[in-house]
Coordinates of C-alpha atoms in Angstrom, one line a residue:
G2 CA -192.3 -81.3 -121.4
L3 CA -195.3 -83.2 -123.4
A4 CA -194.0 -81.6 -126.8
I5 CA -190.0 -82.8 -125.9
S6 CA -191.5 -86.3 -125.1
I7 CA -193.5 -86.6 -128.6
E8 CA -190.3 -85.7 -130.3
A9 CA -188.2 -87.7 -128.4
G10 CA -190.8 -90.8 -129.0
A11 CA -190.7 -90.2 -132.8
L12 CA -186.9 -90.1 -132.7
F13 CA -186.9 -93.6 -130.9
V14 CA -189.1 -95.5 -133.4
Q15 CA -187.3 -94.1 -136.1
S16 CA -184.1 -95.3 -135.0
V17 CA -185.4 -99.0 -134.4
R18 CA -187.3 -99.0 -137.6
P19 CA -187.4 -97.2 -140.9
L20 CA -190.6 -95.5 -139.9
A21 CA -190.8 -91.7 -139.9
I22 CA -193.9 -90.3 -137.7
A23 CA -195.2 -86.8 -138.5
T24 CA -195.4 -85.0 -135.3
G25 CA -196.3 -81.6 -136.7
P26 CA -200.3 -82.2 -135.9
W27 CA -199.4 -83.5 -132.2
Q28 CA -197.5 -80.4 -131.7
V29 CA -200.2 -78.1 -133.1
G30 CA -202.7 -79.5 -131.0
L31 CA -200.6 -79.7 -128.2
A32 CA -200.0 -75.7 -128.5
G33 CA -203.7 -75.0 -128.8
G34 CA -204.3 -76.9 -125.8
L35 CA -201.5 -74.7 -123.9
A36 CA -202.9 -71.4 -125.5
A37 CA -206.5 -72.3 -124.3
I38 CA -205.3 -72.9 -120.9
V39 CA -203.2 -69.9 -120.5
V40 CA -206.3 -68.0 -121.9
R41 CA -208.4 -69.3 -119.5
E42 CA -205.8 -68.9 -116.6
I43 CA -205.8 -65.1 -117.5
V44 CA -209.4 -64.6 -117.7
E45 CA -210.0 -66.2 -113.9
R46 CA -207.2 -64.3 -112.6
R47 CA -208.5 -60.9 -113.7
A48 CA -211.8 -62.1 -112.2
L49 CA -210.4 -62.7 -109.5
W50 CA -208.5 -59.5 -109.3
R51 CA -211.3 -57.0 -110.0
R52 CA -213.5 -59.0 -107.3
A53 CA -210.8 -58.2 -104.9
S54 CA -210.1 -54.6 -105.9
R55 CA -213.8 -54.0 -105.6
E56 CA -214.0 -55.7 -102.1
T57 CA -210.8 -53.6 -101.2
Q58 CA -212.7 -50.6 -102.3
E59 CA -215.9 -51.2 -100.6
T60 CA -213.8 -52.2 -97.3
R61 CA -211.9 -49.2 -97.5
A62 CA -215.0 -47.0 -98.1
L63 CA -216.7 -48.8 -95.2
L64 CA -213.6 -48.0 -93.0
D65 CA -213.6 -44.5 -94.2
R66 CA -217.2 -44.2 -93.2
V67 CA -216.8 -45.4 -89.8
F68 CA -213.5 -43.3 -89.4
A69 CA -215.6 -40.2 -90.6
D70 CA -218.5 -41.1 -88.4
S71 CA -216.8 -42.5 -85.1
P72 CA -218.0 -40.3 -82.1
S73 CA -214.5 -40.3 -81.0
A74 CA -212.2 -37.4 -82.5
I75 CA -209.4 -39.2 -84.3
F76 CA -206.6 -37.3 -85.6
V77 CA -203.4 -38.7 -87.6
V78 CA -200.3 -36.9 -88.0
D79 CA -197.2 -38.0 -89.6
S80 CA -193.5 -37.5 -88.5
D81 CA -193.2 -34.1 -89.9
G82 CA -196.0 -33.0 -87.8
V83 CA -198.7 -32.6 -91.0
M84 CA -202.1 -33.7 -90.3
R85 CA -202.6 -36.9 -92.7
S86 CA -206.0 -37.9 -91.8
A87 CA -209.0 -36.8 -89.3
S88 CA -212.6 -37.7 -88.5
D89 CA -215.6 -35.1 -88.7
A90 CA -215.8 -35.4 -84.9
A91 CA -212.2 -34.2 -85.1
A92 CA -213.2 -31.4 -87.2
R93 CA -216.1 -30.4 -85.2
L94 CA -213.8 -30.5 -81.7
V95 CA -211.1 -27.8 -83.2
G96 CA -213.8 -25.7 -84.9
R97 CA -213.3 -26.9 -88.4
P98 CA -215.9 -26.9 -91.2
D99 CA -215.1 -30.5 -92.1
A100 CA -212.2 -33.4 -92.1
A101 CA -211.0 -32.2 -95.3
S102 CA -209.9 -28.8 -94.1
L103 CA -207.5 -30.7 -91.9
I104 CA -205.9 -32.8 -94.3
G105 CA -202.2 -31.3 -95.2
R106 CA -202.2 -28.6 -92.7
P107 CA -199.5 -28.6 -89.7
A108 CA -201.1 -30.0 -86.7
R109 CA -199.9 -27.1 -84.4
G110 CA -201.6 -24.9 -86.7
A111 CA -204.6 -27.0 -86.9
M112 CA -205.5 -27.6 -83.1
P113 CA -205.3 -26.2 -79.9
A114 CA -201.6 -26.2 -78.7
T115 CA -202.6 -28.1 -75.5
L116 CA -204.1 -30.9 -77.6
A117 CA -201.2 -30.7 -80.1
G118 CA -199.0 -31.3 -77.2
A119 CA -200.3 -34.8 -77.2
F120 CA -198.4 -35.5 -80.5
A121 CA -195.3 -34.3 -79.5
R122 CA -192.1 -36.9 -79.1
G123 CA -192.0 -38.2 -75.4
A124 CA -195.8 -37.5 -74.6
P125 CA -197.8 -39.9 -72.5
N126 CA -199.9 -42.6 -74.3
S127 CA -203.1 -41.9 -72.7
G128 CA -204.2 -39.1 -70.1
T129 CA -207.1 -36.6 -69.7
L130 CA -206.6 -32.8 -70.0
W131 CA -208.9 -29.9 -69.9
L132 CA -209.5 -27.6 -73.2
D133 CA -210.3 -23.7 -72.8
R134 CA -212.7 -22.7 -75.7
P135 CA -213.4 -19.1 -76.4
G136 CA -216.8 -18.0 -75.1
A137 CA -217.5 -21.3 -73.8
E138 CA -216.7 -23.5 -70.7
P139 CA -213.8 -25.9 -70.8
I140 CA -214.1 -29.3 -71.7
A141 CA -212.3 -32.4 -70.4
L142 CA -210.7 -34.6 -73.1
E143 CA -209.5 -38.2 -72.6
Y144 CA -206.9 -39.5 -75.1
M145 CA -205.0 -42.3 -76.2
R146 CA -202.0 -42.0 -78.4
S147 CA -200.4 -44.8 -80.8
T148 CA -197.6 -45.0 -82.9
S149 CA -196.9 -47.0 -86.2
K150 CA -195.1 -47.3 -89.5
S151 CA -197.2 -45.8 -92.8
A152 CA -197.6 -48.6 -95.3
V153 CA -197.4 -46.0 -98.4
R154 CA -194.0 -44.0 -97.1
G155 CA -192.6 -46.4 -94.3
R156 CA -192.3 -43.3 -91.8
D157 CA -193.9 -42.9 -88.3
V158 CA -197.2 -41.8 -88.2
V159 CA -199.0 -40.8 -84.7
C160 CA -202.8 -41.8 -84.3
L161 CA -204.8 -40.0 -81.4
V162 CA -208.3 -40.8 -80.3
V163 CA -209.9 -38.1 -78.1
N164 CA -213.3 -38.7 -76.3
D165 CA -215.1 -35.8 -74.5
V166 CA -215.5 -36.9 -71.0
T167 CA -216.6 -33.5 -69.2
D168 CA -219.4 -35.0 -67.7
R169 CA -217.6 -37.6 -65.9
A170 CA -214.5 -35.4 -65.1
L171 CA -216.9 -32.9 -63.7
A172 CA -218.6 -35.5 -61.7
E173 CA -215.3 -36.7 -60.5
R174 CA -214.4 -33.3 -59.5
R175 CA -217.4 -33.0 -57.2
I176 CA -217.1 -36.4 -55.4
R177 CA -213.2 -35.2 -54.8
A178 CA -214.1 -31.8 -53.5
M179 CA -216.8 -33.5 -51.3
A180 CA -214.1 -36.2 -50.0
L181 CA -211.8 -33.1 -49.3
V182 CA -214.2 -30.9 -47.3
D183 CA -216.0 -31.2 -44.0
T184 CA -219.6 -31.1 -44.8
A185 CA -220.8 -29.8 -41.4
T186 CA -218.3 -26.7 -41.3
G187 CA -217.6 -26.2 -44.7
L188 CA -213.5 -26.3 -43.7
P189 CA -211.3 -28.7 -45.3
N190 CA -211.1 -31.9 -43.7
R191 CA -208.1 -34.0 -42.6
N192 CA -207.5 -35.0 -46.2
G193 CA -208.0 -31.6 -47.6
F194 CA -205.7 -29.9 -45.0
L195 CA -202.9 -32.7 -46.0
E196 CA -203.4 -31.9 -49.5
R197 CA -202.9 -28.0 -49.3
F198 CA -200.3 -28.7 -46.9
E199 CA -198.4 -30.4 -49.4
A200 CA -199.3 -28.0 -52.2
A201 CA -197.7 -25.0 -50.2
R202 CA -194.8 -27.2 -48.8
G203 CA -191.5 -25.7 -49.0
A204 CA -192.7 -22.2 -48.0
S205 CA -190.5 -20.5 -45.4
G206 CA -191.8 -18.9 -42.1
R207 CA -194.6 -21.2 -41.7
A208 CA -196.4 -22.7 -38.7
L209 CA -198.9 -25.2 -37.5
L210 CA -201.4 -24.8 -34.9
L211 CA -203.9 -27.5 -33.6
V212 CA -206.7 -26.4 -31.6
D213 CA -208.6 -28.8 -29.4
L214 CA -211.9 -27.8 -27.7
D215 CA -212.0 -28.8 -24.2
G216 CA -215.0 -30.3 -22.8
V217 CA -217.0 -31.0 -25.9
K218 CA -218.5 -34.3 -24.4
E219 CA -219.8 -32.5 -21.5
L220 CA -221.5 -29.9 -23.2
N221 CA -223.0 -32.6 -25.6
D222 CA -224.3 -34.1 -22.7
R223 CA -225.9 -30.8 -21.3
M224 CA -226.6 -29.0 -24.5
G225 CA -227.2 -31.7 -27.0
Q226 CA -225.8 -32.9 -30.1
A227 CA -227.6 -30.2 -32.6
W228 CA -226.3 -27.3 -30.2
V229 CA -222.6 -28.7 -30.3
D230 CA -223.1 -29.3 -34.1
G231 CA -224.0 -25.5 -34.2
A232 CA -221.3 -24.3 -32.2
L233 CA -218.4 -26.0 -33.9
R234 CA -219.8 -24.1 -37.0
R235 CA -219.4 -20.8 -35.1
V236 CA -215.9 -21.8 -33.8
A237 CA -215.1 -22.7 -37.6
E238 CA -216.1 -19.7 -38.8
A239 CA -214.2 -17.5 -35.8
L240 CA -210.9 -19.6 -36.4
R241 CA -211.1 -19.0 -40.1
D242 CA -211.4 -15.3 -39.5
L243 CA -209.0 -14.9 -36.6
A244 CA -206.2 -16.9 -38.7
G245 CA -206.6 -14.3 -41.6
D246 CA -206.4 -14.5 -45.8
G247 CA -203.0 -16.3 -45.8
A248 CA -203.9 -19.0 -43.5
T249 CA -205.5 -22.4 -44.0
V250 CA -208.2 -23.7 -41.5
A251 CA -209.4 -27.2 -41.4
R252 CA -211.2 -29.5 -39.1
I253 CA -209.0 -32.4 -38.6
D254 CA -211.6 -34.3 -36.1
G255 CA -214.6 -34.0 -34.4
D256 CA -213.4 -31.3 -31.7
E257 CA -209.8 -30.6 -33.1
F258 CA -209.0 -27.7 -35.9
A259 CA -205.8 -27.1 -37.7
A260 CA -204.2 -23.7 -38.8
L261 CA -201.3 -23.4 -40.9
G262 CA -200.2 -20.0 -42.1
P263 CA -197.6 -17.6 -41.2
A264 CA -195.7 -18.2 -38.0
V265 CA -196.5 -14.9 -36.3
A266 CA -200.2 -15.2 -37.0
M267 CA -200.1 -18.7 -35.8
S268 CA -198.3 -17.9 -32.9
A269 CA -200.7 -15.1 -31.6
L270 CA -204.2 -17.2 -32.9
P271 CA -204.4 -19.0 -29.4
A272 CA -204.7 -15.7 -27.3
R273 CA -207.2 -14.4 -30.0
F274 CA -209.2 -17.3 -30.3
A275 CA -209.3 -17.5 -26.4
A276 CA -210.7 -14.0 -26.2
F277 CA -213.6 -15.2 -28.5
L278 CA -214.2 -18.2 -26.2
A279 CA -214.4 -15.9 -23.2
E280 CA -218.0 -14.9 -24.6
P281 CA -220.6 -17.9 -24.5
I282 CA -221.1 -19.1 -27.7
E283 CA -224.9 -18.9 -28.4
V284 CA -226.9 -21.1 -30.7
A285 CA -230.4 -21.2 -31.4
G286 CA -231.0 -19.1 -28.1
R287 CA -229.0 -21.1 -26.2
R288 CA -225.3 -20.2 -24.5
G289 CA -222.4 -22.4 -23.5
L290 CA -218.9 -21.6 -22.8
A291 CA -216.1 -23.5 -23.9
S292 CA -212.3 -23.5 -24.0
A293 CA -209.4 -24.9 -25.8
S294 CA -206.0 -26.3 -25.8
Y295 CA -203.3 -25.8 -28.6
G296 CA -200.2 -27.2 -29.8
Y297 CA -198.0 -25.2 -32.0
V298 CA -195.0 -26.3 -33.9
A299 CA -192.8 -24.0 -36.3
L300 CA -192.1 -25.7 -39.7
D301 CA -189.2 -25.6 -41.9
G302 CA -189.4 -26.0 -45.7
A303 CA -188.7 -29.9 -45.6
V304 CA -191.3 -31.3 -43.1
A305 CA -194.1 -33.3 -44.6
A306 CA -197.7 -33.0 -43.6
E307 CA -197.8 -36.1 -41.4
S308 CA -194.7 -35.2 -39.7
A309 CA -195.9 -31.7 -39.0
L310 CA -199.2 -33.2 -37.5
R311 CA -197.7 -35.5 -35.7
R312 CA -195.4 -32.9 -33.8
A313 CA -198.3 -30.6 -33.6
T314 CA -200.4 -33.5 -31.7
I315 CA -197.2 -34.3 -29.3
A316 CA -197.3 -30.6 -28.1
L317 CA -201.3 -30.5 -28.0
D318 CA -201.0 -33.7 -25.8
A319 CA -198.5 -32.1 -23.5
A320 CA -200.7 -29.0 -23.2
K321 CA -203.9 -31.0 -22.4
A322 CA -201.7 -32.8 -19.5
G323 CA -201.3 -29.6 -18.0
G324 CA -204.9 -28.8 -17.9
R325 CA -207.4 -27.3 -19.7
G326 CA -206.9 -24.0 -21.9
G327 CA -203.1 -24.6 -22.1
R328 CA -200.8 -24.1 -25.0
R329 CA -197.4 -26.0 -25.5
D330 CA -194.9 -25.7 -28.4
Y331 CA -193.2 -28.5 -29.9
E332 CA -189.7 -29.3 -28.6
P333 CA -187.5 -32.4 -29.5
E334 CA -187.7 -33.6 -25.9
L335 CA -191.8 -33.8 -25.9
E336 CA -191.0 -36.6 -28.6
A337 CA -188.2 -38.4 -26.6
A338 CA -190.9 -38.5 -23.7
I339 CA -193.4 -40.0 -26.0
E340 CA -191.1 -42.7 -27.2
A341 CA -190.3 -43.3 -23.6
R342 CA -193.9 -43.6 -22.8
D343 CA -194.3 -45.9 -26.0
R344 CA -191.6 -48.0 -24.5
L345 CA -193.2 -48.2 -21.2
H346 CA -196.6 -49.4 -22.7
R347 CA -194.7 -52.0 -24.5
D348 CA -192.7 -53.5 -21.5
L349 CA -195.9 -53.5 -19.6
R350 CA -197.8 -55.9 -22.1
R351 CA -194.5 -58.0 -21.6
A352 CA -194.8 -57.6 -18.1
L353 CA -198.1 -59.1 -18.0
D354 CA -197.4 -61.8 -20.2
R355 CA -194.4 -63.0 -18.1
E356 CA -196.3 -62.3 -15.0
E357 CA -193.6 -59.9 -13.5
F358 CA -196.2 -58.3 -11.2
E359 CA -196.5 -58.8 -7.6
L360 CA -198.1 -57.6 -4.5
H361 CA -196.8 -56.1 -1.6
Y362 CA -198.8 -55.7 1.6
Q363 CA -198.9 -52.8 4.2
G364 CA -200.5 -53.2 7.6
Q365 CA -203.1 -50.9 9.1
A366 CA -202.8 -50.7 12.9
S367 CA -205.8 -50.0 15.5
L368 CA -205.2 -46.8 17.2
A369 CA -206.5 -48.4 20.3
D370 CA -203.6 -50.9 20.7
G371 CA -201.5 -50.9 17.7
T372 CA -202.4 -54.6 16.4
I373 CA -202.5 -55.0 12.6
V374 CA -205.9 -55.3 12.1
A375 CA -206.0 -55.1 8.1
A376 CA -203.3 -54.8 5.2
E377 CA -203.7 -52.9 1.9
A378 CA -202.6 -54.7 -1.3
L379 CA -199.9 -52.7 -3.3
L380 CA -198.9 -53.4 -6.6
R381 CA -195.5 -53.8 -7.8
W382 CA -193.6 -54.3 -11.1
R383 CA -190.4 -56.6 -10.7
D384 CA -188.8 -55.5 -14.1
P385 CA -185.6 -57.2 -15.3
K386 CA -183.8 -54.2 -16.3
R387 CA -185.6 -51.2 -14.1
G388 CA -185.7 -53.8 -10.8
L389 CA -188.7 -53.4 -8.4
V390 CA -191.0 -50.3 -9.9
Q391 CA -193.2 -48.4 -7.6
P392 CA -196.9 -47.9 -8.9
G393 CA -196.4 -44.0 -9.1
E394 CA -194.1 -44.9 -12.4
F395 CA -196.4 -47.4 -14.2
V396 CA -200.2 -47.3 -12.9
A397 CA -201.0 -44.3 -15.2
A398 CA -199.4 -46.0 -18.1
L399 CA -201.6 -49.0 -17.4
E400 CA -204.6 -46.9 -17.5
E401 CA -203.7 -45.5 -20.9
T402 CA -203.5 -48.6 -22.4
G403 CA -206.1 -50.3 -20.5
L404 CA -204.2 -52.9 -19.0
I405 CA -205.3 -51.7 -16.0
V406 CA -208.3 -53.9 -16.0
Q407 CA -206.6 -57.3 -16.6
V408 CA -203.8 -56.4 -13.9
G409 CA -206.4 -54.9 -11.3
N410 CA -208.6 -58.3 -11.7
W411 CA -205.4 -60.3 -11.6
A412 CA -204.4 -58.4 -8.1
L413 CA -207.9 -59.0 -6.9
R414 CA -207.6 -62.6 -7.4
R415 CA -203.9 -62.6 -5.9
A416 CA -204.9 -60.9 -2.9
C417 CA -207.7 -63.0 -1.9
T418 CA -205.6 -66.1 -2.7
D419 CA -202.8 -64.6 -0.3
A420 CA -205.1 -63.6 2.5
A421 CA -206.8 -66.7 2.8
A422 CA -203.4 -68.4 3.9
W423 CA -202.5 -65.8 6.3
P424 CA -202.0 -67.3 10.0
R425 CA -204.2 -64.5 11.1
P426 CA -207.8 -63.6 9.8
I427 CA -207.7 -60.0 9.2
R428 CA -208.9 -57.9 6.4
V429 CA -207.1 -57.0 3.1
A430 CA -208.1 -54.4 1.2
V431 CA -207.8 -53.9 -2.7
N432 CA -208.1 -50.9 -4.9
V433 CA -210.4 -50.9 -7.9
A434 CA -209.5 -48.6 -10.9
A435 CA -212.3 -46.7 -12.8
A436 CA -211.9 -48.9 -15.6
Q437 CA -212.7 -51.8 -13.8
L438 CA -216.0 -50.4 -12.9
A439 CA -216.5 -49.3 -16.5
A440 CA -216.4 -52.7 -17.7
G441 CA -219.4 -53.6 -16.0
D442 CA -218.6 -57.0 -14.6
Y443 CA -216.6 -56.5 -11.5
V444 CA -219.1 -57.6 -9.1
A445 CA -218.7 -61.2 -11.0
R446 CA -215.1 -60.8 -11.0
V447 CA -215.3 -60.4 -7.1
A448 CA -217.4 -63.5 -6.4
E449 CA -214.8 -65.5 -8.8
A450 CA -211.8 -64.3 -6.5
L451 CA -213.9 -65.2 -3.4
A452 CA -214.7 -68.6 -4.5
A453 CA -211.7 -69.8 -6.2
S454 CA -209.6 -68.5 -2.8
G455 CA -212.5 -69.4 -0.1
L456 CA -211.7 -66.3 1.4
D457 CA -214.6 -65.1 3.8
P458 CA -216.3 -62.0 2.1
A459 CA -216.2 -60.1 5.6
R460 CA -212.3 -60.2 4.7
L461 CA -212.4 -58.5 1.7
E462 CA -212.4 -54.6 1.7
I463 CA -212.8 -52.9 -1.9
E464 CA -211.0 -49.5 -1.8
I465 CA -212.4 -46.8 -4.3
T466 CA -210.6 -43.7 -5.1
E467 CA -212.6 -40.2 -5.4
S468 CA -211.3 -40.4 -9.3
A469 CA -213.1 -43.7 -10.0
L470 CA -216.4 -41.9 -8.6
V471 CA -216.4 -38.9 -11.3
H472 CA -219.2 -40.4 -12.9
D473 CA -221.7 -40.6 -10.0
D474 CA -224.2 -42.5 -12.2
D475 CA -226.9 -45.3 -11.1
A476 CA -224.8 -48.0 -12.6
L477 CA -222.2 -47.5 -10.1
A478 CA -224.5 -47.5 -7.4
V479 CA -225.9 -51.0 -8.5
Q480 CA -222.5 -52.5 -8.5
F481 CA -221.7 -51.3 -5.0
A482 CA -225.1 -52.3 -3.6
R483 CA -224.7 -55.8 -4.9
L484 CA -221.0 -55.9 -3.5
R485 CA -222.2 -54.8 -0.3
A486 CA -224.7 -57.6 -0.4
T487 CA -222.2 -60.4 -0.8
G488 CA -220.5 -58.9 2.7
V489 CA -217.4 -57.4 1.0
G490 CA -216.7 -54.0 2.5
L491 CA -216.4 -50.8 0.8
A492 CA -214.0 -47.7 1.7
I493 CA -213.4 -44.6 0.0
D494 CA -209.5 -44.0 -0.6
D495 CA -207.9 -40.6 -0.5
F496 CA -210.8 -39.1 1.0
G497 CA -210.7 -35.3 1.0
T498 CA -208.8 -34.8 -2.2
G499 CA -212.0 -34.4 -4.7
Y500 CA -214.7 -32.2 -4.7
S501 CA -217.8 -34.1 -4.0
S502 CA -216.5 -36.3 -1.0
L503 CA -219.6 -35.9 1.1
A504 CA -221.8 -36.7 -1.7
Y505 CA -220.2 -40.1 -2.5
V506 CA -220.5 -40.9 1.4
K507 CA -224.1 -40.2 1.3
R508 CA -224.9 -41.7 -2.1
F509 CA -222.8 -45.1 -1.9
P510 CA -223.0 -47.9 0.4
V511 CA -219.3 -47.1 1.9
G512 CA -218.3 -48.4 5.4
K513 CA -215.0 -46.8 5.8
I514 CA -213.2 -43.5 4.5
K515 CA -209.6 -43.1 4.5
V516 CA -208.3 -39.3 5.3
D517 CA -205.7 -38.7 2.6
R518 CA -201.9 -38.2 4.0
A519 CA -202.0 -34.4 2.6
F520 CA -204.0 -34.1 5.8
V521 CA -202.2 -35.8 8.1
K522 CA -198.5 -34.7 7.4
D523 CA -198.7 -31.3 8.8
L524 CA -200.3 -32.9 12.1
P525 CA -200.4 -31.9 15.0
G526 CA -198.9 -28.1 14.3
D527 CA -201.4 -27.4 11.3
P528 CA -204.9 -25.8 12.6
E529 CA -206.4 -26.5 9.1
S530 CA -205.2 -29.9 9.1
V531 CA -206.5 -30.7 12.5
A532 CA -209.7 -28.9 11.6
I533 CA -210.3 -31.1 8.4
V534 CA -209.6 -34.5 10.4
Q535 CA -211.7 -33.9 13.3
A536 CA -214.5 -32.7 10.9
V537 CA -214.0 -35.8 8.9
S538 CA -214.0 -38.1 11.9
A539 CA -217.2 -36.7 13.6
I540 CA -219.2 -36.9 10.2
A541 CA -217.8 -40.7 10.0
R542 CA -218.9 -41.4 13.5
A543 CA -222.4 -39.7 12.9
L544 CA -222.8 -42.0 9.9
G545 CA -221.7 -45.1 11.5
L546 CA -218.3 -45.6 9.6
K547 CA -214.9 -46.3 10.3
V548 CA -212.0 -43.9 9.9
T549 CA -208.5 -44.7 8.5
A550 CA -205.8 -42.2 8.5
E551 CA -203.0 -42.6 5.8
G552 CA -199.6 -41.6 6.0
V553 CA -198.8 -41.5 9.6
E554 CA -195.2 -41.7 10.1
T555 CA -194.6 -40.1 13.6
K556 CA -195.7 -41.0 17.1
E557 CA -196.9 -37.2 17.2
Q558 CA -199.3 -37.8 14.1
A559 CA -200.6 -41.3 15.6
D560 CA -201.5 -39.5 18.7
A561 CA -202.9 -36.7 16.8
V562 CA -205.4 -38.6 14.5
R563 CA -206.1 -40.9 17.6
L564 CA -207.3 -37.8 19.6
L565 CA -209.0 -36.4 16.5
G566 CA -211.3 -39.4 16.4
C567 CA -209.6 -41.9 13.7
D568 CA -210.1 -45.7 14.5
D569 CA -207.0 -47.1 12.4
A570 CA -203.5 -45.9 10.9
Q571 CA -201.4 -46.8 7.9
G572 CA -197.9 -45.5 7.9
F573 CA -194.3 -46.3 8.2
L574 CA -194.6 -45.9 11.9
F575 CA -196.5 -49.1 12.4
A576 CA -195.7 -51.3 9.4
R577 CA -193.8 -50.8 6.0
P578 CA -194.9 -52.7 2.8
L579 CA -193.7 -56.1 2.6
P580 CA -193.7 -58.8 -0.2
A581 CA -196.4 -61.5 0.1
V582 CA -194.3 -64.0 2.1
A583 CA -192.6 -61.7 4.2
F584 CA -195.9 -60.1 5.3
A585 CA -197.6 -63.5 6.1
K586 CA -194.5 -64.5 8.3
S587 CA -195.0 -60.9 10.0
L588 CA -198.4 -62.1 11.3
A589 CA -197.4 -65.4 12.5
P590 CA -197.3 -65.5 16.4
V591 CA -193.7 -65.3 17.8
A592 CA -192.9 -68.8 19.4
T593 CA -192.2 -68.6 23.1
P594 CA -189.1 -70.8 24.4
A595 CA -190.1 -73.8 26.1
R596 CA -189.6 -74.1 30.0
G597 CA -186.0 -75.2 30.7
A598 CA -184.3 -74.9 27.2
A599 CA -180.9 -74.1 26.9

């Protein structure tokens, strides 16, 4: 451009004036300067290229060194399955002398098939695999896989980075094994059992048996925890031996075991194990007897582990409901009964929230003149769908759910309030549940009910069933002594149906015993019933106690219990249970018409 400008300027001057300008020297000088610039640029660019090339070589050498010295085994394979690069650690991993011996070899021939499989199309991008080595222990390898385009050929290459994680994998395996084993017995625990169940899921002709040891708590109280632990180990060994090689035996819970195996063997196991338990279990020179209950379920191939356990548990619960040492096979009807029970539990919780419970009262009459001298508060449930429900249909469910404490305390407050408003100051008897006594604050609840209602303590009588006195301990004795100190009366209900009735009368400060209706219904014709009622009355008189006969429905029964020494009677002959309002009206004196009234 500069050369053209010089020539153009010379031509312009010549066209204006007759003057010729010599441009040659200018052009020569310009060409020389341009040549100097080009030469300098070439020299500088060559120097830059040499430096860049040197740096590239140094960087590549460094990367090659890092690649070669990497503690991770690195393999690079092209899309043809040929090894293109490898680290020294990779060569050592596959037993080659150096990385160069791997280059250019097919991957499947250069390394074990287990490892070569990680290069296959569709293989996971990461994972852990165990590599078997001739004459050595297997090792655990953790790998990461990546795919990229080759800069040279433009084809896919796969890079596999592999690390030896054997120590960590073995530690994890040990931890996992510990998590699946019951350390006390050496059997699989619940998780271990579920895993084994699922591993064999689909096999035909199998069955599951749940074995629950009865009375372990009593054994623990009597023999001690160390003895029970030893006994459980003996039980575990016996079950494993009796179940046979084809079965899996596990400890599911504290005193509950599961056996999974051929249906024939599992069906025969309860009888064989019962024969083992027939002999005392000896631990550290001390011997104790135990029994077991059994729940059995035949399995089809599709049932899952948790479903199988649930069915077996339902069967076991049904067996235990029938008493110790029983066996029950699973049936769909049992599950329907469980669903009905659960529905009842939900309805009872809702009933408490909606205040659907109410009290009815049944009078107790003096056998001397038939006068109503007391009344027992009887719990009822007025359900919107079921109507008026009797206690026999729901009290057991209240106890199962623990709602009996709340409902029992409500009944205590309600009875005191109702009795305080009766037109005649007769006594009111209120039943107390074992769970209320176990709560430890029942004396305080009684005091609160009396204070809130204003009822005279002498008019309140607490009826305790013998089942509530099973745990005959000092705590109950203290509670009863405190109740008696407030002026409240105590009575033992259903007397004679338990095993220690007389012991209860001696130990606890009761003032009345109620003879159970089972001994009254056959009077006066049954000599044994006559003897029992007469004996109870004689003992009561000797101890200064009152006696009330329950279930008196005929005049003959009333005459019999009166002649046999009972003081009062309760039954349909004298009064039927009445709602609170109706019972209060029944106590009001009958109005006498005024003289001269029409």
